[in-house]
Amino acid sequence: MADEKAKVDMETIVSLCRRRGFIFPSSEIYGGLNSCWDYGPLGAELKKNIKDAWWQAIVRERDDVVGLDSSILMHPKVWEASGHLVNFTDPLVECKSCNQRFRADQVEGTKCPNCGGELSAPRQFNLMFKTFMGPVEEDAAVVYLRPETCQGIFVNFENVLNTTRKRLPFGIAQIGKAFRNEITTGNFIFRSREFEQMELEYFVRPGEDARWFDYWLEQYLNWFASLGIKREHLRLREHGKDELSHYSSRTVDIHYLFPMGWEELQGIANRGNFDLTQHGKYSGKELSYFDEETKEHIVPHVVEPSVGVDRLVLAILCDAYDEDVAQGESRVVLRFHPSLAPFKAAVLPLSKKEPLVKMASDINAGLRKNIMTTYDDAQSVGRRYRRQDEIGTPFCITIDFQSLEDKQVTIRERDSMNQIRVPVAEIQKTLTAKLAGEDFLILPPGGAVVGKKG
Ligand code: GAP
């Protein structure tokens, strides 16, 4: 359907990310490493802003959630207990002619999509990366790179409970790297072999899980909206009984309309008491909770919203991407929510001459302590506006010759292209108010609207 297509294609996003320093292929000077990506100066800021927004909303603003940062390498028994050693597999088929490998559920028929050769019968391929702990490469030293961050949460359940004395319901949240030896990768940072997850394990009394499942689903839809993602670009997909993961009794995915179509951005699963029970069994330590109300030990159930940071970066880039016309010229603009934009403001002296440069540098240095800014004095101011629009900078501060006399600057807003004149002493306060979402045309004392320019 026509309205089911994203308004930007993947090539445009990949090329913008490469050109402006958001995302580069990993080890590019050696020809890149398949499905691994490096975040450049702007991508690192964007990604950090996204993770900070999540941590703020999920951990810091809530009494009932605490944070954790557990290690990537864990005791190998963790993956026996969690079921990953046996169940974390995809069906793999291999072409008997060109030896290319595919996920069996992603090819139709029995012919190789690459060369038309005959495909082998499917076999189960475990997606966990293996490595060795210590100086001896032997079976006893095998450890795995975690394929999901949440197991670090389950094995620390008792530590967190004892040290924080949280009462049910409560959650443990974590952001960190996960690794999966995916058979097929692709679509830029959508499916890679090394990625980051933001996971919340929310522990509840048995029987209360269905209610909390609905609660977290709604919280996440609201949170995505607060980041500026359009609601019409999100939809829900309930897993059928035959596709549920080995630990889940209910899973709903939030899909985003990516350039390649509707795909999973985040999953919410009802993991019941599967993980705590399994780790209790395999470690010999009972992982339970003493319920003061009923005076009983119970194994809490868990609701898990899990979102991939890289997928969210991609969704935010696609959702922010826009093209419009400024002063008769087309421009590319990333309409990031200001809280996510890599730079909040760009400081632009009209000319490279002193004393304009000194005034602009002083303003930039003063702002930098509190607001992430950039400084640009190369080429015409129109071209500099375009460059900032393309990386999503919400405000440009222009210092012109009149600024030397009246000690005022022009602040131009990315989306409306409105411009106001503001006293130097009021820049910080004005930007802070605007970044907090106050109306653009509320002027500081001594300020004036000076029009709308590209
Ligand atoms: N602990 C549950 C869990 O890991 P999942 O649905 O396998 O569930 C959660 O993964 C999220 O992690 C996904 O919704 C997706 O955003 C992200 N994710 C999973 N595999 C990924 C990959 N290969 N590349 C990038 N992100 C991935």
XYZ file of C-alpha atoms and ligand atoms in Angstrom:
481
model
C 0.000 0.000 0.000
C 1.314 3.463 -0.887
C 0.820 4.871 2.620
C 2.711 1.883 4.047
C 6.024 3.050 2.650
C 8.599 4.986 4.676
C 9.299 8.418 3.197
C 13.059 7.850 3.047
C 14.997 4.958 1.551
C 17.830 3.159 3.274
C 20.471 4.310 0.787
C 19.724 7.954 1.609
C 20.038 7.316 5.353
C 23.236 5.248 5.010
C 24.835 7.885 2.814
C 23.861 10.775 5.107
C 25.208 8.858 8.119
C 28.487 8.123 6.346
C 28.920 11.651 4.914
C 28.171 13.553 8.093
C 29.879 11.247 10.582
C 26.984 9.485 12.258
C 27.875 5.889 11.373
C 30.826 4.279 9.523
C 31.448 0.657 8.489
C 33.635 -1.015 11.112
C 37.361 -1.319 10.237
C 36.652 0.505 6.995
C 40.308 0.941 5.977
C 40.516 -2.870 5.830
C 37.390 -3.145 3.711
C 34.910 -3.238 6.605
C 33.705 -6.123 8.772
C 30.367 -7.561 7.738
C 27.485 -6.238 9.849
C 29.615 -4.333 12.354
C 29.341 -0.554 12.561
C 31.161 2.316 14.239
C 29.368 5.380 15.538
C 31.189 8.562 14.497
C 31.238 11.853 16.423
C 27.582 12.695 15.699
C 26.321 9.113 15.984
C 28.029 8.685 19.347
C 26.219 11.794 20.642
C 22.858 10.710 19.221
C 23.180 7.205 20.640
C 24.258 8.509 24.039
C 21.327 10.932 24.116
C 18.933 8.054 23.381
C 20.423 5.881 26.109
C 20.385 8.788 28.566
C 16.710 9.466 27.758
C 15.858 5.818 28.445
C 17.858 5.702 31.688
C 16.192 8.922 32.819
C 12.654 7.699 32.056
C 13.041 4.086 33.204
C 15.467 4.342 36.133
C 15.943 7.856 37.472
C 12.375 9.109 37.351
C 10.960 5.970 38.981
C 11.051 4.713 42.543
C 10.369 1.153 41.506
C 13.275 0.563 39.088
C 17.010 0.355 39.775
C 19.938 0.117 37.353
C 22.593 -2.522 36.806
C 25.734 -2.867 34.697
C 26.715 -6.539 34.593
C 29.589 -8.197 32.751
C 29.356 -9.422 29.160
C 31.174 -12.682 29.905
C 29.254 -14.846 32.344
C 29.573 -18.320 33.855
C 28.796 -20.857 31.073
C 26.143 -22.475 33.282
C 24.063 -19.306 32.836
C 23.419 -20.284 29.214
C 22.560 -23.857 30.109
C 20.061 -22.648 32.670
C 18.573 -19.977 30.432
C 18.047 -22.513 27.652
C 20.251 -20.657 25.176
C 22.696 -23.539 24.653
C 19.890 -25.729 23.373
C 17.245 -23.323 22.127
C 18.971 -20.191 20.863
C 19.232 -21.479 17.330
C 18.070 -20.605 13.841
C 17.508 -23.175 11.097
C 20.398 -22.950 8.640
C 20.539 -24.177 5.046
C 23.661 -24.185 2.902
C 23.961 -24.086 -0.886
C 25.699 -27.208 -2.165
C 27.193 -25.237 -5.101
C 28.295 -21.804 -3.795
C 28.293 -22.676 -0.075
C 26.390 -19.538 0.851
C 24.332 -19.961 4.025
C 20.782 -18.766 4.635
C 18.220 -18.850 7.384
C 15.834 -21.572 6.254
C 12.790 -19.484 7.175
C 14.044 -16.627 4.971
C 14.305 -18.557 1.690
C 11.448 -19.890 -0.376
C 11.699 -23.324 -1.970
C 14.787 -25.506 -2.180
C 16.953 -23.453 -4.561
C 19.781 -21.106 -3.559
C 18.702 -17.429 -4.018
C 22.302 -16.623 -4.980
C 23.165 -19.198 -7.707
C 20.114 -21.442 -8.043
C 22.046 -24.443 -6.643
C 20.477 -27.073 -4.421
C 20.097 -26.240 -0.725
C 20.969 -28.664 2.065
C 18.406 -29.907 4.580
C 18.040 -27.406 7.477
C 20.109 -27.881 10.618
C 19.941 -25.906 13.858
C 22.709 -23.312 14.201
C 23.438 -21.804 17.646
C 23.729 -18.016 17.475
C 25.990 -17.539 20.498
C 29.587 -16.431 19.929
C 32.084 -18.679 21.706
C 35.473 -17.699 23.064
C 37.949 -18.988 25.652
C 38.582 -17.704 29.151
C 42.280 -17.696 30.123
C 45.358 -18.819 28.235
C 44.216 -22.354 27.290
C 41.918 -22.993 24.360
C 40.095 -26.085 25.631
C 36.462 -27.078 26.066
C 36.557 -26.441 29.807
C 37.506 -22.803 29.142
C 34.660 -22.012 26.732
C 32.658 -18.891 27.560
C 30.049 -17.067 25.503
C 29.503 -13.443 24.594
C 26.057 -12.746 26.017
C 23.299 -12.835 23.375
C 20.968 -10.772 25.614
C 21.716 -8.497 28.563
C 18.863 -9.669 30.781
C 20.579 -12.815 32.096
C 22.929 -10.537 34.046
C 19.811 -9.156 35.717
C 18.360 -12.556 36.650
C 21.595 -13.870 38.161
C 21.884 -10.664 40.234
C 18.265 -10.787 41.410
C 19.196 -11.757 44.961
C 22.097 -9.272 45.191
C 19.858 -6.410 44.112
C 16.983 -7.488 46.338
C 19.243 -7.760 49.409
C 21.061 -4.490 48.843
C 18.124 -2.303 47.827
C 15.319 -3.946 49.875
C 12.883 -3.283 47.015
C 9.365 -4.658 47.381
C 7.310 -6.128 44.536
C 6.570 -4.891 41.978
C 9.993 -3.577 41.054
C 12.325 -3.601 38.082
C 16.010 -3.903 37.243
C 17.196 -2.118 34.113
C 20.370 -2.436 32.126
C 21.946 -1.049 28.947
C 24.719 -3.013 27.288
C 26.222 -4.853 24.357
C 24.843 -8.154 23.121
C 26.266 -10.438 20.429
C 24.539 -12.828 18.049
C 26.175 -14.745 15.251
C 23.194 -14.034 12.979
C 23.092 -16.169 9.833
C 21.885 -13.275 7.723
C 22.445 -9.679 8.652
C 21.684 -6.510 6.807
C 19.621 -3.392 6.497
C 22.419 -1.257 7.920
C 22.346 -1.217 11.745
C 18.977 -3.004 11.883
C 20.395 -6.511 12.242
C 24.039 -6.786 13.187
C 26.173 -9.259 15.077
C 27.203 -6.793 17.777
C 24.528 -4.451 19.074
C 23.232 -2.810 22.222
C 20.065 -3.512 24.161
C 18.145 -1.559 26.785
C 16.303 -4.150 28.855
C 13.997 -3.891 31.828
C 13.034 -6.919 33.883
C 9.982 -5.943 35.897
C 9.275 -8.426 38.724
C 5.670 -8.821 39.836
C 3.479 -11.108 41.951
C 2.262 -14.194 40.062
C -1.113 -13.397 38.546
C -0.338 -9.694 38.176
C 1.777 -10.121 35.046
C -0.994 -9.601 32.463
C -1.840 -6.189 33.925
C 1.802 -5.083 34.058
C 2.340 -6.322 30.522
C -0.348 -3.922 29.272
C 1.036 -1.148 31.463
C 4.565 -1.415 30.027
C 3.326 -1.674 26.480
C 1.541 1.640 26.910
C 4.519 3.222 28.713
C 6.794 2.367 25.810
C 4.395 3.687 23.179
C 4.275 6.933 25.164
C 8.034 6.994 25.557
C 8.591 6.567 21.813
C 6.140 9.442 21.230
C 8.079 11.602 23.718
C 11.169 11.078 21.526
C 9.239 12.451 18.573
C 8.499 9.137 16.809
C 5.191 9.426 14.961
C 2.494 7.100 16.271
C 1.380 6.186 12.750
C 4.853 4.740 12.172
C 4.411 2.239 15.005
C 2.174 -0.781 15.217
C 1.812 -3.846 17.405
C 2.267 -7.473 16.438
C 1.232 -10.288 18.759
C 3.307 -13.480 18.458
C 1.413 -16.636 17.585
C 1.744 -19.577 20.014
C 4.087 -21.364 17.559
C 6.593 -18.460 17.364
C 6.972 -17.683 21.075
C 10.526 -17.921 22.475
C 11.165 -20.869 24.782
C 10.747 -18.631 27.866
C 7.710 -16.595 26.887
C 3.982 -17.109 27.394
C 3.089 -13.890 25.585
C 5.120 -11.575 23.341
C 4.018 -8.410 21.575
C 6.453 -6.658 19.253
C 6.325 -2.949 18.541
C 7.054 -2.608 14.842
C 8.346 0.536 13.144
C 7.859 1.445 9.484
C 11.542 1.201 8.458
C 12.625 1.873 4.838
C 12.487 -1.909 4.154
C 8.972 -2.163 5.645
C 7.394 -2.909 9.031
C 9.973 -4.577 11.283
C 10.513 -5.193 14.992
C 11.819 -2.266 16.977
C 11.125 -3.692 20.399
C 9.649 -6.754 22.052
C 7.669 -7.139 25.265
C 7.607 -10.636 26.704
C 5.903 -12.264 29.652
C 8.729 -14.511 30.862
C 6.724 -15.804 33.841
C 9.044 -17.312 36.471
C 11.069 -19.256 33.881
C 14.441 -17.557 34.389
C 14.479 -17.287 38.192
C 13.315 -20.903 38.502
C 15.943 -22.172 36.069
C 18.787 -20.232 37.706
C 17.559 -21.449 41.087
C 17.722 -25.026 39.822
C 21.138 -24.769 38.118
C 22.881 -22.733 40.834
C 21.331 -24.513 43.792
C 20.378 -21.110 45.272
C 16.696 -20.486 45.734
C 15.872 -17.230 43.953
C 12.694 -16.182 45.660
C 11.044 -13.275 47.410
C 9.486 -13.264 50.871
C 6.026 -11.803 50.559
C 5.245 -9.900 53.784
C 1.524 -9.911 52.960
C 1.075 -13.665 52.624
C 4.164 -14.663 54.671
C 5.222 -16.947 51.857
C 8.279 -17.321 49.662
C 7.317 -16.784 46.028
C 9.190 -16.794 42.739
C 8.206 -13.511 41.084
C 7.029 -13.388 37.498
C 8.696 -11.022 35.093
C 7.540 -8.707 32.321
C 10.350 -7.749 29.970
C 10.336 -4.803 27.570
C 13.522 -5.051 25.496
C 14.600 -2.555 22.866
C 17.668 -2.510 20.630
C 19.564 0.783 20.852
C 20.797 0.551 17.256
C 17.310 -0.140 15.907
C 16.035 2.832 17.844
C 18.842 5.007 16.416
C 17.766 3.896 12.926
C 14.078 4.534 13.622
C 14.862 7.996 15.007
C 17.026 8.894 12.003
C 14.312 7.733 9.570
C 11.528 9.482 11.459
C 13.471 12.744 11.692
C 14.461 12.791 8.013
C 12.702 15.439 5.931
C 13.230 17.489 2.799
C 11.672 20.914 2.265
C 12.343 24.213 0.571
C 14.133 27.162 2.170
C 14.542 30.407 0.213
C 13.766 28.613 -3.040
C 16.388 25.920 -2.414
C 15.642 22.413 -1.273
C 17.142 21.419 2.039
C 17.556 18.158 3.961
C 16.600 18.485 7.583
C 16.742 16.010 10.440
C 13.887 17.076 12.672
C 15.287 15.436 15.804
C 13.619 16.041 19.108
C 15.970 18.679 20.632
C 16.858 16.361 23.525
C 18.301 13.845 21.033
C 20.055 16.213 18.624
C 23.867 15.776 18.717
C 24.368 19.555 18.883
C 21.764 21.772 20.491
C 23.109 24.944 18.901
C 25.681 26.073 16.324
C 27.595 29.307 16.808
C 28.188 31.075 13.481
C 30.164 34.328 13.161
C 29.068 36.090 9.963
C 32.675 36.567 8.927
C 36.065 35.101 9.839
C 37.317 38.567 10.772
C 38.225 39.830 14.224
C 36.658 40.975 16.471
C 33.622 38.910 15.306
C 35.492 35.640 15.749
C 36.540 36.542 19.287
C 32.981 37.430 20.248
C 31.633 34.201 18.712
C 34.335 32.039 20.328
C 33.623 33.570 23.729
C 29.897 32.914 23.336
C 30.602 29.328 22.274
C 32.968 28.693 25.189
C 30.407 30.103 27.631
C 27.577 27.928 26.305
C 29.604 24.707 26.031
C 29.684 24.136 29.760
C 25.929 23.580 29.796
C 24.774 23.066 26.221
C 26.386 20.905 23.536
C 27.327 23.341 20.776
C 29.414 23.436 17.627
C 31.268 26.300 15.982
C 31.373 26.882 12.237
C 32.865 29.838 10.373
C 33.414 28.266 6.928
C 31.472 29.454 3.841
C 28.302 31.535 3.545
C 25.887 31.617 6.435
C 23.174 30.063 4.195
C 25.356 27.031 3.540
C 26.176 26.783 7.220
C 22.449 26.770 8.056
C 21.994 23.904 5.532
C 24.831 21.926 7.139
C 23.278 22.304 10.587
C 19.790 21.444 9.279
C 21.168 18.248 7.794
C 22.548 17.072 11.136
C 19.486 18.197 13.061
C 20.884 21.118 15.100
C 17.766 22.851 16.509
C 19.277 26.367 16.830
C 21.834 28.515 15.020
C 23.273 31.580 16.738
C 24.587 34.155 14.274
C 26.972 36.892 15.344
C 27.058 39.802 12.868
C 28.724 43.214 12.784
C 25.780 44.807 14.529
C 26.314 42.328 17.387
C 29.564 44.149 18.163
C 27.577 47.346 18.748
C 24.311 46.232 20.315
C 25.582 43.047 22.025
C 22.741 41.042 20.505
C 22.758 37.910 18.322
C 20.259 36.246 16.007
C 18.856 32.860 16.983
C 17.367 30.876 14.096
C 15.162 27.873 14.677
C 15.700 24.767 12.521
C 12.092 23.733 11.869
C 10.245 27.038 11.433
C 13.350 28.979 10.311
C 12.024 31.843 12.475
C 14.643 34.248 13.713
C 14.751 36.365 16.842
C 17.257 38.877 18.133
C 18.463 38.177 21.669
C 20.912 39.969 24.016
C 24.134 37.984 24.522
C 23.486 37.788 28.250
C 20.139 36.046 27.547
C 21.327 33.391 25.057
C 21.813 30.616 27.578
C 18.479 31.238 29.307
C 16.634 31.516 25.990
C 18.094 28.282 24.623
C 17.467 26.410 27.852
C 13.820 27.468 27.797
C 13.447 26.544 24.142
C 15.173 23.186 24.575
C 12.761 22.499 27.414
C 9.944 22.982 24.916
C 8.790 26.508 25.672
C 7.265 28.427 22.804
C 9.788 29.724 20.318
C 8.369 33.207 20.150
C 8.511 33.923 23.853
C 11.134 36.623 23.767
C 13.662 37.364 26.484
C 13.890 40.928 27.844
C 15.322 43.163 25.126
C 14.638 40.550 22.407
C 12.821 41.124 19.091
C 11.412 39.054 16.211
C 13.522 39.781 13.163
C 11.808 37.578 10.588
C 12.231 34.323 8.885
C 15.230 33.508 6.731
C 16.671 30.318 5.236
N 15.935 -10.469 26.283
C 14.985 -10.603 25.241
C 15.549 -10.425 23.926
O 16.758 -10.333 23.753
P 14.885 -10.160 21.398
O 13.551 -9.911 20.775
O 15.688 -11.301 20.871
O 14.604 -10.331 22.956
C 15.281 -7.632 21.879
O 15.757 -8.837 21.324
C 15.590 -6.465 20.977
O 16.987 -6.439 20.660
C 14.900 -6.538 19.604
O 13.584 -6.042 19.668
C 15.796 -5.658 18.756
O 15.468 -4.292 18.947
C 17.173 -5.918 19.351
N 17.924 -6.897 18.531
C 17.814 -8.232 18.558
N 18.659 -8.801 17.673
C 19.329 -7.789 17.067
C 20.347 -7.711 16.062
N 20.875 -8.804 15.523
N 20.788 -6.488 15.680
C 20.283 -5.364 16.246
N 19.331 -5.369 17.192
C 18.849 -6.561 17.612
